[in-house]
Amino acid sequence: MALIENVPRDSFSSRIGVIAAAAGSAIGLGNIWRFPYVAGENGGGAFLLIYFGFIVLIGVPVMLSEFVIGRSTQSNPVGAFKRLAPKSFWPLTGFLGISAAFFILSFYTTVSGWTLEYLFLAFKDGFAGKDVTTLSAEFDAFRTNGLRPLIWQNIFMVFTAFIVFKGIKNGIEKYTKILMPLLLVIIIILGIRSVTLPGASEGLLFLFNPDFSKITGKVILEALGQSFFSLSIGMGTLITYGSYIGKKENLGKTALSVSAADTLIAILAGVAIFPAVFAFGIAPEAGAGLVFITLPMIFDQMAGGYFFALIFFLLLSIAALTSTISVLEVVVAYLSEELKLGRKKATLLAASTIALLGVACTMSQGPWSILSIGKYNLFDLLELISANVMLPLGGLLIVLFVGWFMAKDKIFAELANNGKLSAGFRYVYLFIIRFLAPVAIAFVFLHGLGIFGFFGSGDL
Ligand code: PHE
């Protein structure tokens, strides 16, 4: 026993490292690709308001709960529940997260592959002088092409597996510390260009002026799903990262800083995208291609656009990478700790099986469009099910678990680092995770799925 205790478990080395790694997980395509397109499809301002409410009232507490579970057990999501509630059904929550990791990574690497293609196009100066029609036709041709997106996707998966294989401290922490702030700077520059385009103000109104008549069960569920997806919560990513957080870190502060950084980047991405969307006459509900059509248009209108496009797509790829490694890490931590596979074997096994589902996902965009149900292809289905069903369900189970099944003293000891911090927020937190968050998640969830019909249709 003593021997095991003497071998220190891999952990983050510094305060800023923890925040950088968790923020690296949270900040990614969810903010820059998914947030604008989902907000665009769901009415803009009203969506943003509800999204923001969910981040503050539900997202931050769920994130904190994951940190509490992770750090107190020093374990992967399945092992953590096994430790805290042996011989119960709770470890299934961990398995739900692992399944979500499979689903998310398979479509996320498709989009990460698109980002690499756009990095390549930026390098070739491939956007110069093109109009919206050409850019959207080219995006569609590429997306449905099969082989090309597949190659990029797998290159991306190899990068992800390589970093996860190298381990948490050397792999994840090092890159994020410098690169995330740089991404912030570039998005601000893009935002400035976007809001100074002629006709831009309409886009700002679309984003910031809520039209309450647009709120439906679907909009509310999409906002909940997006808030979970963007914060990387509800599937154990932050249980896993929480397990690498040192005992001296302030969990409450970490959850707040990560959520604030994530939300800031999403809103800035909205400020960069929507004014340009209106200025160039693109439909805000254009869907998953929105960013890949709008941004090249902005670069084309910028002094130094070639240079900015290159840096932007490079940073976006890296932001995606710091997210994919956090998802893969969940599966690898499970396989290596619970099934006792070595880290190398675990990484290979996880990455290769996920890559298979990933292939089907990418191909469902075009050559294998037969893989669809109704208007949704496999890619869309995995995206909808993971963000809007699995993550909220996982989040619900996580808050119920911490709120009702973990000993109060243990939670408070984690929040206050055994009395070293005051953690004055602990009763508010406890109230939220016991009552407010579970009721709200269950309500939105059931309602959005159409089981209730209170505010209009709940169809997905
Ligand atoms: N939060 C990440 C993003 O916004 C995606 C993600 C979801 C990562 C769930 C981990 C878990 O890009």
Coordinates of C-alpha atoms and ligand atoms in Angstrom, one line a residue:
M1 CA 0.0 0.0 0.0
A2 CA 2.7 2.4 1.1
L3 CA 4.4 1.7 -2.2
I4 CA 1.4 2.8 -4.2
E5 CA 1.0 5.9 -2.1
N6 CA 4.6 6.8 -2.8
V7 CA 4.1 6.9 -6.5
P8 CA 2.6 10.3 -7.1
R9 CA -0.3 10.3 -9.5
D10 CA 0.2 12.5 -12.6
S11 CA -1.1 15.9 -11.8
F12 CA -1.1 19.5 -13.0
S13 CA 1.9 21.4 -11.8
S14 CA 0.5 24.8 -11.2
R15 CA -2.5 26.9 -10.6
I16 CA -2.5 28.5 -14.0
G17 CA -1.9 25.1 -15.5
V18 CA -5.1 23.7 -14.0
I19 CA -7.1 26.6 -15.3
A20 CA -5.4 26.5 -18.7
A21 CA -6.1 22.8 -19.1
A22 CA -9.7 23.0 -18.1
A23 CA -10.2 26.1 -20.1
G24 CA -8.4 24.3 -23.0
S25 CA -11.0 21.6 -22.7
A26 CA -13.9 24.0 -22.6
I27 CA -12.8 26.4 -25.3
G28 CA -12.9 24.9 -28.7
L29 CA -15.1 24.3 -31.7
G30 CA -18.0 24.5 -29.3
N31 CA -17.4 28.2 -28.9
I32 CA -16.4 29.2 -32.3
W33 CA -18.1 26.7 -34.7
R34 CA -21.1 25.5 -32.7
F35 CA -22.2 28.5 -30.6
P36 CA -22.7 30.9 -33.6
Y37 CA -24.5 28.3 -35.7
V38 CA -26.8 27.1 -33.0
A39 CA -27.5 30.6 -31.8
G40 CA -28.2 31.5 -35.5
E41 CA -30.7 28.7 -35.8
N42 CA -32.4 29.5 -32.6
G43 CA -33.2 33.1 -32.9
G44 CA -30.0 34.9 -31.7
G45 CA -30.6 37.2 -28.7
A46 CA -33.2 35.1 -26.9
F47 CA -31.0 32.1 -27.2
L48 CA -28.0 34.0 -25.9
L49 CA -29.9 35.2 -22.8
I50 CA -31.1 31.7 -21.9
Y51 CA -27.7 30.2 -22.6
F52 CA -26.1 32.7 -20.3
G53 CA -28.6 32.0 -17.6
F54 CA -27.9 28.3 -17.9
I55 CA -24.1 28.8 -17.7
V56 CA -24.4 30.8 -14.4
L57 CA -27.2 28.8 -12.7
I58 CA -26.5 25.3 -13.8
G59 CA -23.2 25.1 -15.7
V60 CA -20.9 26.5 -13.0
P61 CA -22.4 24.3 -10.2
V62 CA -22.2 21.2 -12.4
M63 CA -18.6 22.0 -13.2
L64 CA -17.8 22.4 -9.5
S65 CA -19.6 19.1 -8.7
E66 CA -17.4 17.3 -11.3
F67 CA -14.3 18.8 -9.7
V68 CA -15.5 17.7 -6.3
I69 CA -16.1 14.2 -7.4
G70 CA -12.8 14.0 -9.3
R71 CA -10.5 15.5 -6.8
S72 CA -11.9 13.7 -3.8
T73 CA -11.6 10.3 -5.5
Q74 CA -8.5 10.9 -7.6
S75 CA -10.2 8.7 -10.2
N76 CA -11.7 8.3 -13.7
P77 CA -15.5 8.8 -13.9
V78 CA -16.4 5.1 -13.5
G79 CA -13.8 4.5 -10.7
A80 CA -14.9 7.7 -9.0
F81 CA -18.5 6.6 -8.6
K82 CA -17.4 3.1 -7.7
R83 CA -15.3 4.5 -4.9
L84 CA -18.0 6.9 -3.6
A85 CA -21.0 4.5 -4.0
P86 CA -19.8 0.9 -4.3
K87 CA -22.3 -1.7 -5.3
S88 CA -24.8 0.8 -6.6
F89 CA -26.0 1.9 -10.1
W90 CA -24.1 5.2 -9.9
P91 CA -21.0 4.0 -11.8
L92 CA -23.4 3.8 -14.8
T93 CA -23.2 7.6 -14.8
G94 CA -19.5 7.1 -15.6
F95 CA -20.3 4.8 -18.5
L96 CA -22.8 7.2 -19.8
G97 CA -20.0 9.7 -19.9
I98 CA -17.7 7.3 -21.7
S99 CA -20.4 6.6 -24.3
A100 CA -20.8 10.4 -24.7
A101 CA -17.0 10.7 -25.2
F102 CA -17.3 8.2 -28.2
F103 CA -20.1 10.1 -29.8
I104 CA -18.6 13.5 -29.3
L105 CA -15.2 12.6 -30.5
S106 CA -16.5 11.0 -33.6
F107 CA -18.2 14.1 -34.9
Y108 CA -15.9 16.6 -33.3
T109 CA -12.9 15.2 -35.2
T110 CA -14.9 15.6 -38.4
V111 CA -15.2 19.3 -37.7
S112 CA -11.6 19.4 -36.5
G113 CA -10.6 18.0 -39.9
W114 CA -12.6 20.7 -41.6
T115 CA -10.5 23.2 -39.6
L116 CA -7.3 21.6 -40.9
E117 CA -8.5 21.9 -44.4
Y118 CA -9.3 25.6 -43.9
L119 CA -5.8 26.0 -42.4
F120 CA -4.4 24.5 -45.6
L121 CA -6.7 26.8 -47.7
A122 CA -5.6 29.8 -45.7
F123 CA -2.0 28.9 -46.4
K124 CA -2.7 28.6 -50.1
D125 CA -4.5 32.0 -50.0
G126 CA -7.6 30.0 -51.1
F127 CA -10.2 32.5 -50.0
A128 CA -9.0 35.6 -51.9
G129 CA -11.6 37.4 -54.0
K130 CA -14.3 34.7 -53.5
D131 CA -18.0 35.6 -52.9
V132 CA -20.4 34.0 -50.5
T133 CA -21.9 31.7 -53.1
T134 CA -18.6 30.4 -54.2
L135 CA -17.4 29.9 -50.6
S136 CA -20.5 28.0 -49.5
A137 CA -20.5 25.9 -52.7
E138 CA -16.8 25.0 -52.0
F139 CA -17.5 24.2 -48.4
D140 CA -20.3 21.9 -49.3
A141 CA -18.2 20.2 -52.0
F142 CA -15.5 19.6 -49.5
R143 CA -17.7 18.5 -46.7
T144 CA -19.5 15.9 -48.8
N145 CA -16.4 14.7 -50.6
G146 CA -15.6 11.7 -48.4
L147 CA -11.9 11.0 -48.8
R148 CA -10.5 14.4 -48.2
P149 CA -12.3 15.2 -44.9
L150 CA -11.6 11.7 -43.8
I151 CA -7.8 12.1 -44.2
W152 CA -7.8 15.4 -42.2
Q153 CA -10.0 13.8 -39.6
N154 CA -7.6 10.9 -39.1
I155 CA -4.6 13.2 -39.0
F156 CA -6.3 15.1 -36.3
M157 CA -7.1 11.9 -34.3
V158 CA -3.4 10.9 -34.5
F159 CA -2.4 14.2 -33.0
T160 CA -4.9 13.8 -30.3
A161 CA -3.8 10.3 -29.4
F162 CA -0.2 11.3 -29.4
I163 CA -0.7 14.0 -26.9
V164 CA -2.9 11.9 -24.6
F165 CA -0.4 9.1 -24.8
K166 CA 2.3 11.4 -23.6
G167 CA 0.3 12.1 -20.4
I168 CA -1.4 14.9 -18.7
K169 CA 1.4 17.2 -17.4
N170 CA 3.7 17.2 -20.4
G171 CA 1.0 16.9 -23.0
I172 CA -1.9 19.0 -22.1
E173 CA -0.8 21.8 -19.8
K174 CA 2.1 23.1 -21.7
Y175 CA 0.4 24.1 -24.9
T176 CA -2.8 25.7 -23.6
K177 CA -1.1 28.2 -21.3
I178 CA 0.2 30.4 -24.2
L179 CA -2.2 29.6 -27.0
M180 CA -5.6 30.3 -25.5
P181 CA -4.8 33.9 -24.7
L182 CA -3.5 34.3 -28.3
L183 CA -6.8 32.9 -29.6
L184 CA -8.6 35.5 -27.5
V185 CA -6.5 38.3 -29.1
I186 CA -7.2 37.1 -32.7
I187 CA -11.0 36.8 -32.0
I188 CA -11.0 40.4 -30.7
I189 CA -9.3 41.6 -33.9
L190 CA -11.8 39.7 -36.0
G191 CA -14.6 41.2 -34.0
I192 CA -13.4 44.7 -34.6
R193 CA -13.2 44.1 -38.4
S194 CA -16.6 42.5 -38.3
V195 CA -18.5 45.3 -36.5
T196 CA -16.9 47.9 -38.7
L197 CA -18.3 46.4 -41.9
P198 CA -21.1 48.3 -43.5
G199 CA -24.4 46.9 -42.4
A200 CA -22.9 45.3 -39.3
S201 CA -25.3 46.7 -36.7
E202 CA -28.1 44.4 -37.7
G203 CA -25.9 41.5 -36.7
L204 CA -25.3 43.0 -33.3
L205 CA -29.0 43.5 -32.8
F206 CA -29.6 39.9 -33.8
L207 CA -27.2 38.7 -31.2
F208 CA -27.9 41.1 -28.3
N209 CA -31.6 42.1 -28.7
P210 CA -33.7 39.2 -27.6
D211 CA -36.9 38.5 -29.4
F212 CA -38.9 36.6 -26.8
S213 CA -41.4 35.4 -29.3
K214 CA -38.7 33.1 -30.6
I215 CA -38.5 31.1 -27.4
T216 CA -39.7 27.5 -27.7
G217 CA -39.0 24.3 -25.9
K218 CA -36.5 23.5 -28.6
V219 CA -34.7 26.8 -28.2
I220 CA -34.4 26.2 -24.4
L221 CA -33.2 22.7 -24.8
E222 CA -30.6 23.7 -27.4
A223 CA -29.4 26.4 -25.1
L224 CA -29.0 23.9 -22.2
G225 CA -27.3 21.4 -24.5
Q226 CA -24.9 24.1 -25.9
S227 CA -24.1 25.4 -22.4
F228 CA -23.1 21.8 -21.3
F229 CA -21.2 21.1 -24.5
S230 CA -19.3 24.4 -24.4
L231 CA -18.3 24.0 -20.7
S232 CA -17.3 20.3 -21.3
I233 CA -19.6 19.2 -18.5
G234 CA -22.0 16.3 -18.0
M235 CA -19.7 13.5 -19.2
G236 CA -16.9 13.3 -16.7
T237 CA -14.2 15.3 -18.6
L238 CA -13.9 17.5 -15.6
I239 CA -14.2 14.6 -13.1
T240 CA -11.1 13.3 -14.9
Y241 CA -9.3 16.6 -15.0
G242 CA -10.5 17.2 -11.4
S243 CA -8.7 14.1 -10.4
Y244 CA -5.4 15.7 -11.5
I245 CA -6.0 18.9 -9.6
G246 CA -3.7 19.5 -6.6
K247 CA -5.2 19.6 -3.1
K248 CA -4.2 23.3 -2.7
E249 CA -6.3 24.6 -5.6
N250 CA -9.4 26.6 -5.0
L251 CA -12.1 24.6 -6.9
G252 CA -14.8 27.3 -6.8
K253 CA -12.5 29.9 -8.2
T254 CA -11.3 27.5 -10.9
A255 CA -14.8 26.6 -12.0
L256 CA -15.7 30.3 -12.2
S257 CA -12.6 31.4 -14.1
V258 CA -13.0 28.5 -16.6
S259 CA -16.7 29.2 -17.2
A260 CA -16.1 33.0 -17.5
A261 CA -13.3 32.5 -20.1
D262 CA -15.4 30.0 -22.0
T263 CA -18.4 32.3 -22.1
L264 CA -16.3 35.3 -23.1
I265 CA -14.9 33.5 -26.1
A266 CA -18.3 32.3 -27.2
I267 CA -19.8 35.8 -27.1
L268 CA -16.7 37.3 -28.8
A269 CA -17.1 34.6 -31.5
G270 CA -20.7 35.8 -31.9
V271 CA -19.5 39.4 -32.2
A272 CA -17.1 38.3 -34.9
I273 CA -19.6 36.3 -36.8
F274 CA -23.0 37.9 -36.8
P275 CA -22.2 41.4 -38.0
A276 CA -20.4 39.8 -40.9
V277 CA -23.3 37.4 -41.5
F278 CA -25.6 40.3 -42.0
A279 CA -23.1 42.5 -43.8
F280 CA -22.5 39.8 -46.4
G281 CA -26.2 38.7 -46.7
I282 CA -25.7 35.2 -45.3
A283 CA -28.6 33.5 -43.6
P284 CA -28.0 33.3 -39.8
E285 CA -29.6 29.9 -39.8
A286 CA -27.3 28.6 -42.4
G287 CA -26.2 25.8 -40.1
A288 CA -22.9 24.0 -39.5
G289 CA -21.1 25.7 -42.3
L290 CA -21.7 29.2 -41.0
V291 CA -18.3 29.9 -39.6
F292 CA -16.5 28.3 -42.5
I293 CA -18.2 30.6 -44.9
T294 CA -18.4 33.8 -42.9
L295 CA -14.8 33.9 -41.6
P296 CA -13.1 33.6 -45.0
M297 CA -15.2 36.5 -46.2
I298 CA -14.0 38.6 -43.2
F299 CA -10.4 37.7 -43.9
D300 CA -10.8 38.7 -47.5
Q301 CA -12.0 42.2 -46.3
M302 CA -9.1 42.7 -43.9
A303 CA -5.7 44.3 -44.2
G304 CA -3.3 41.5 -43.6
G305 CA -6.2 39.0 -44.1
Y306 CA -3.8 36.3 -45.3
F307 CA -1.8 36.4 -42.2
F308 CA -4.7 36.6 -39.9
A309 CA -6.5 33.7 -41.6
L310 CA -3.5 31.6 -41.2
I311 CA -3.0 32.3 -37.5
F312 CA -6.7 32.0 -36.8
F313 CA -7.2 28.6 -38.3
L314 CA -4.0 27.4 -36.7
L315 CA -5.2 28.5 -33.3
L316 CA -8.7 27.1 -33.9
S317 CA -7.1 23.7 -34.7
I318 CA -5.1 23.9 -31.5
A319 CA -8.2 24.9 -29.5
A320 CA -10.0 21.9 -31.0
L321 CA -7.0 19.7 -30.1
T322 CA -7.0 20.8 -26.4
S323 CA -10.7 19.8 -26.4
T324 CA -10.3 16.5 -28.1
I325 CA -7.5 15.4 -25.8
S326 CA -9.7 16.1 -22.8
V327 CA -12.4 13.9 -24.3
L328 CA -10.1 11.1 -25.2
E329 CA -8.5 11.3 -21.8
V330 CA -11.8 10.2 -20.2
V331 CA -11.8 7.0 -22.1
V332 CA -8.0 6.4 -21.6
A333 CA -8.2 7.1 -17.9
Y334 CA -11.0 4.6 -17.6
L335 CA -9.3 1.9 -19.6
S336 CA -6.0 2.3 -17.9
E337 CA -7.2 2.6 -14.3
E338 CA -10.2 0.3 -14.3
L339 CA -9.2 -2.3 -16.8
K340 CA -5.5 -1.9 -16.0
L341 CA -4.4 -1.5 -19.6
G342 CA -1.2 0.4 -20.0
R343 CA -1.5 3.9 -21.1
K344 CA -0.2 3.2 -24.6
K345 CA -2.6 0.3 -25.2
A346 CA -5.5 2.2 -23.7
T347 CA -4.8 5.2 -26.0
L348 CA -4.5 3.0 -29.1
L349 CA -7.6 1.0 -28.3
A350 CA -9.7 4.1 -27.5
A351 CA -8.5 6.2 -30.5
S352 CA -8.9 3.4 -33.0
T353 CA -12.4 2.4 -32.0
I354 CA -13.5 6.0 -31.9
A355 CA -11.9 6.6 -35.3
L356 CA -14.1 3.9 -36.8
L357 CA -17.3 5.7 -35.7
G358 CA -15.7 8.9 -36.8
V359 CA -15.3 7.5 -40.3
A360 CA -19.0 6.7 -40.5
C361 CA -19.7 10.2 -39.2
T362 CA -17.7 12.0 -41.8
M363 CA -18.9 9.8 -44.6
S364 CA -22.5 10.4 -43.6
Q365 CA -22.1 13.9 -44.7
G366 CA -21.9 12.8 -48.3
P367 CA -21.1 9.4 -49.8
W368 CA -22.8 7.5 -47.0
S369 CA -25.8 9.8 -46.6
I370 CA -27.9 6.6 -46.3
L371 CA -26.8 6.7 -42.7
S372 CA -29.6 9.1 -41.7
I373 CA -32.9 9.2 -39.9
G374 CA -35.2 11.7 -41.5
K375 CA -33.4 14.9 -42.2
Y376 CA -30.6 14.0 -39.7
N377 CA -27.5 12.2 -40.9
L378 CA -25.3 10.2 -38.5
F379 CA -23.2 13.3 -37.8
D380 CA -26.2 15.4 -36.9
L381 CA -27.7 12.6 -34.8
L382 CA -24.6 12.1 -32.7
E383 CA -24.2 15.8 -32.2
L384 CA -27.9 16.2 -31.1
I385 CA -28.0 13.2 -28.9
S386 CA -24.7 13.9 -27.2
A387 CA -25.2 17.6 -26.6
N388 CA -28.9 17.7 -25.9
V389 CA -29.5 14.4 -24.3
M390 CA -26.4 12.7 -22.9
L391 CA -24.7 15.7 -21.4
P392 CA -27.8 17.1 -19.6
L393 CA -28.7 13.7 -18.4
G394 CA -25.1 13.1 -17.1
G395 CA -25.2 16.6 -15.5
L396 CA -28.5 15.8 -13.8
L397 CA -27.1 12.6 -12.4
I398 CA -23.9 14.3 -11.2
V399 CA -25.7 17.1 -9.3
L400 CA -28.1 14.6 -7.8
F401 CA -25.2 12.4 -6.7
V402 CA -23.2 15.2 -5.1
G403 CA -26.3 16.9 -3.7
W404 CA -28.0 13.9 -2.2
F405 CA -25.6 11.0 -1.9
M406 CA -22.2 12.5 -1.0
A407 CA -21.7 13.4 2.7
K408 CA -22.1 17.1 3.2
D409 CA -18.9 17.3 5.2
K410 CA -16.9 15.7 2.5
I411 CA -18.2 18.2 -0.1
F412 CA -17.5 21.2 2.2
A413 CA -14.0 19.9 3.0
E414 CA -13.3 19.7 -0.8
L415 CA -14.6 23.2 -1.4
A416 CA -12.7 24.7 1.5
N417 CA -9.6 22.6 1.1
N418 CA -10.1 21.2 4.6
G419 CA -10.8 24.5 6.2
K420 CA -8.0 26.4 4.5
L421 CA -10.4 28.5 2.4
S422 CA -13.6 30.1 3.6
A423 CA -15.9 28.8 0.7
G424 CA -18.7 31.2 1.8
F425 CA -20.7 30.1 -1.3
R426 CA -21.1 26.6 -0.1
Y427 CA -24.7 26.8 1.1
V428 CA -25.8 28.5 -2.1
Y429 CA -24.0 25.8 -4.1
L430 CA -25.6 23.1 -2.1
F431 CA -29.1 24.6 -2.6
I432 CA -28.5 24.8 -6.4
I433 CA -27.2 21.3 -6.8
R434 CA -29.9 19.8 -4.6
F435 CA -32.9 21.6 -5.9
L436 CA -32.6 24.3 -8.6
A437 CA -30.3 22.5 -11.0
P438 CA -32.0 19.1 -11.0
V439 CA -35.5 20.6 -11.3
A440 CA -34.4 22.9 -14.1
I441 CA -32.5 20.3 -16.1
A442 CA -35.3 17.7 -15.7
F443 CA -37.9 20.3 -16.7
V444 CA -36.1 21.6 -19.8
F445 CA -35.1 18.1 -20.8
L446 CA -38.6 16.6 -20.6
H447 CA -40.2 19.7 -22.1
G448 CA -37.7 20.0 -24.9
L449 CA -38.2 16.4 -25.8
G450 CA -41.8 17.1 -26.2
I451 CA -43.2 15.3 -23.2
F452 CA -44.7 18.5 -21.9
G453 CA -46.0 21.0 -24.4
F454 CA -46.0 24.2 -22.3
F455 CA -44.4 26.8 -24.5
G456 CA -45.1 25.7 -28.0
S457 CA -43.7 22.7 -29.7
G458 CA -41.0 20.7 -28.1
D459 CA -39.8 19.0 -31.2
L460 CA -36.1 18.5 -31.8
Ligands
PHE1 N1 -16.2 22.1 -24.7 C1 -15.6 21.7 -25.9 C2 -15.8 22.8 -26.9 O1 -16.5 23.7 -26.7 C3 -16.2 20.4 -26.4 C4 -16.3 19.3 -25.3 C5 -17.5 18.8 -25.0 C6 -15.1 18.9 -24.7 C7 -17.6 17.9 -24.0 C8 -15.2 17.9 -23.7 C9 -16.4 17.4 -23.3 O2 -15.3 22.7 -28.0

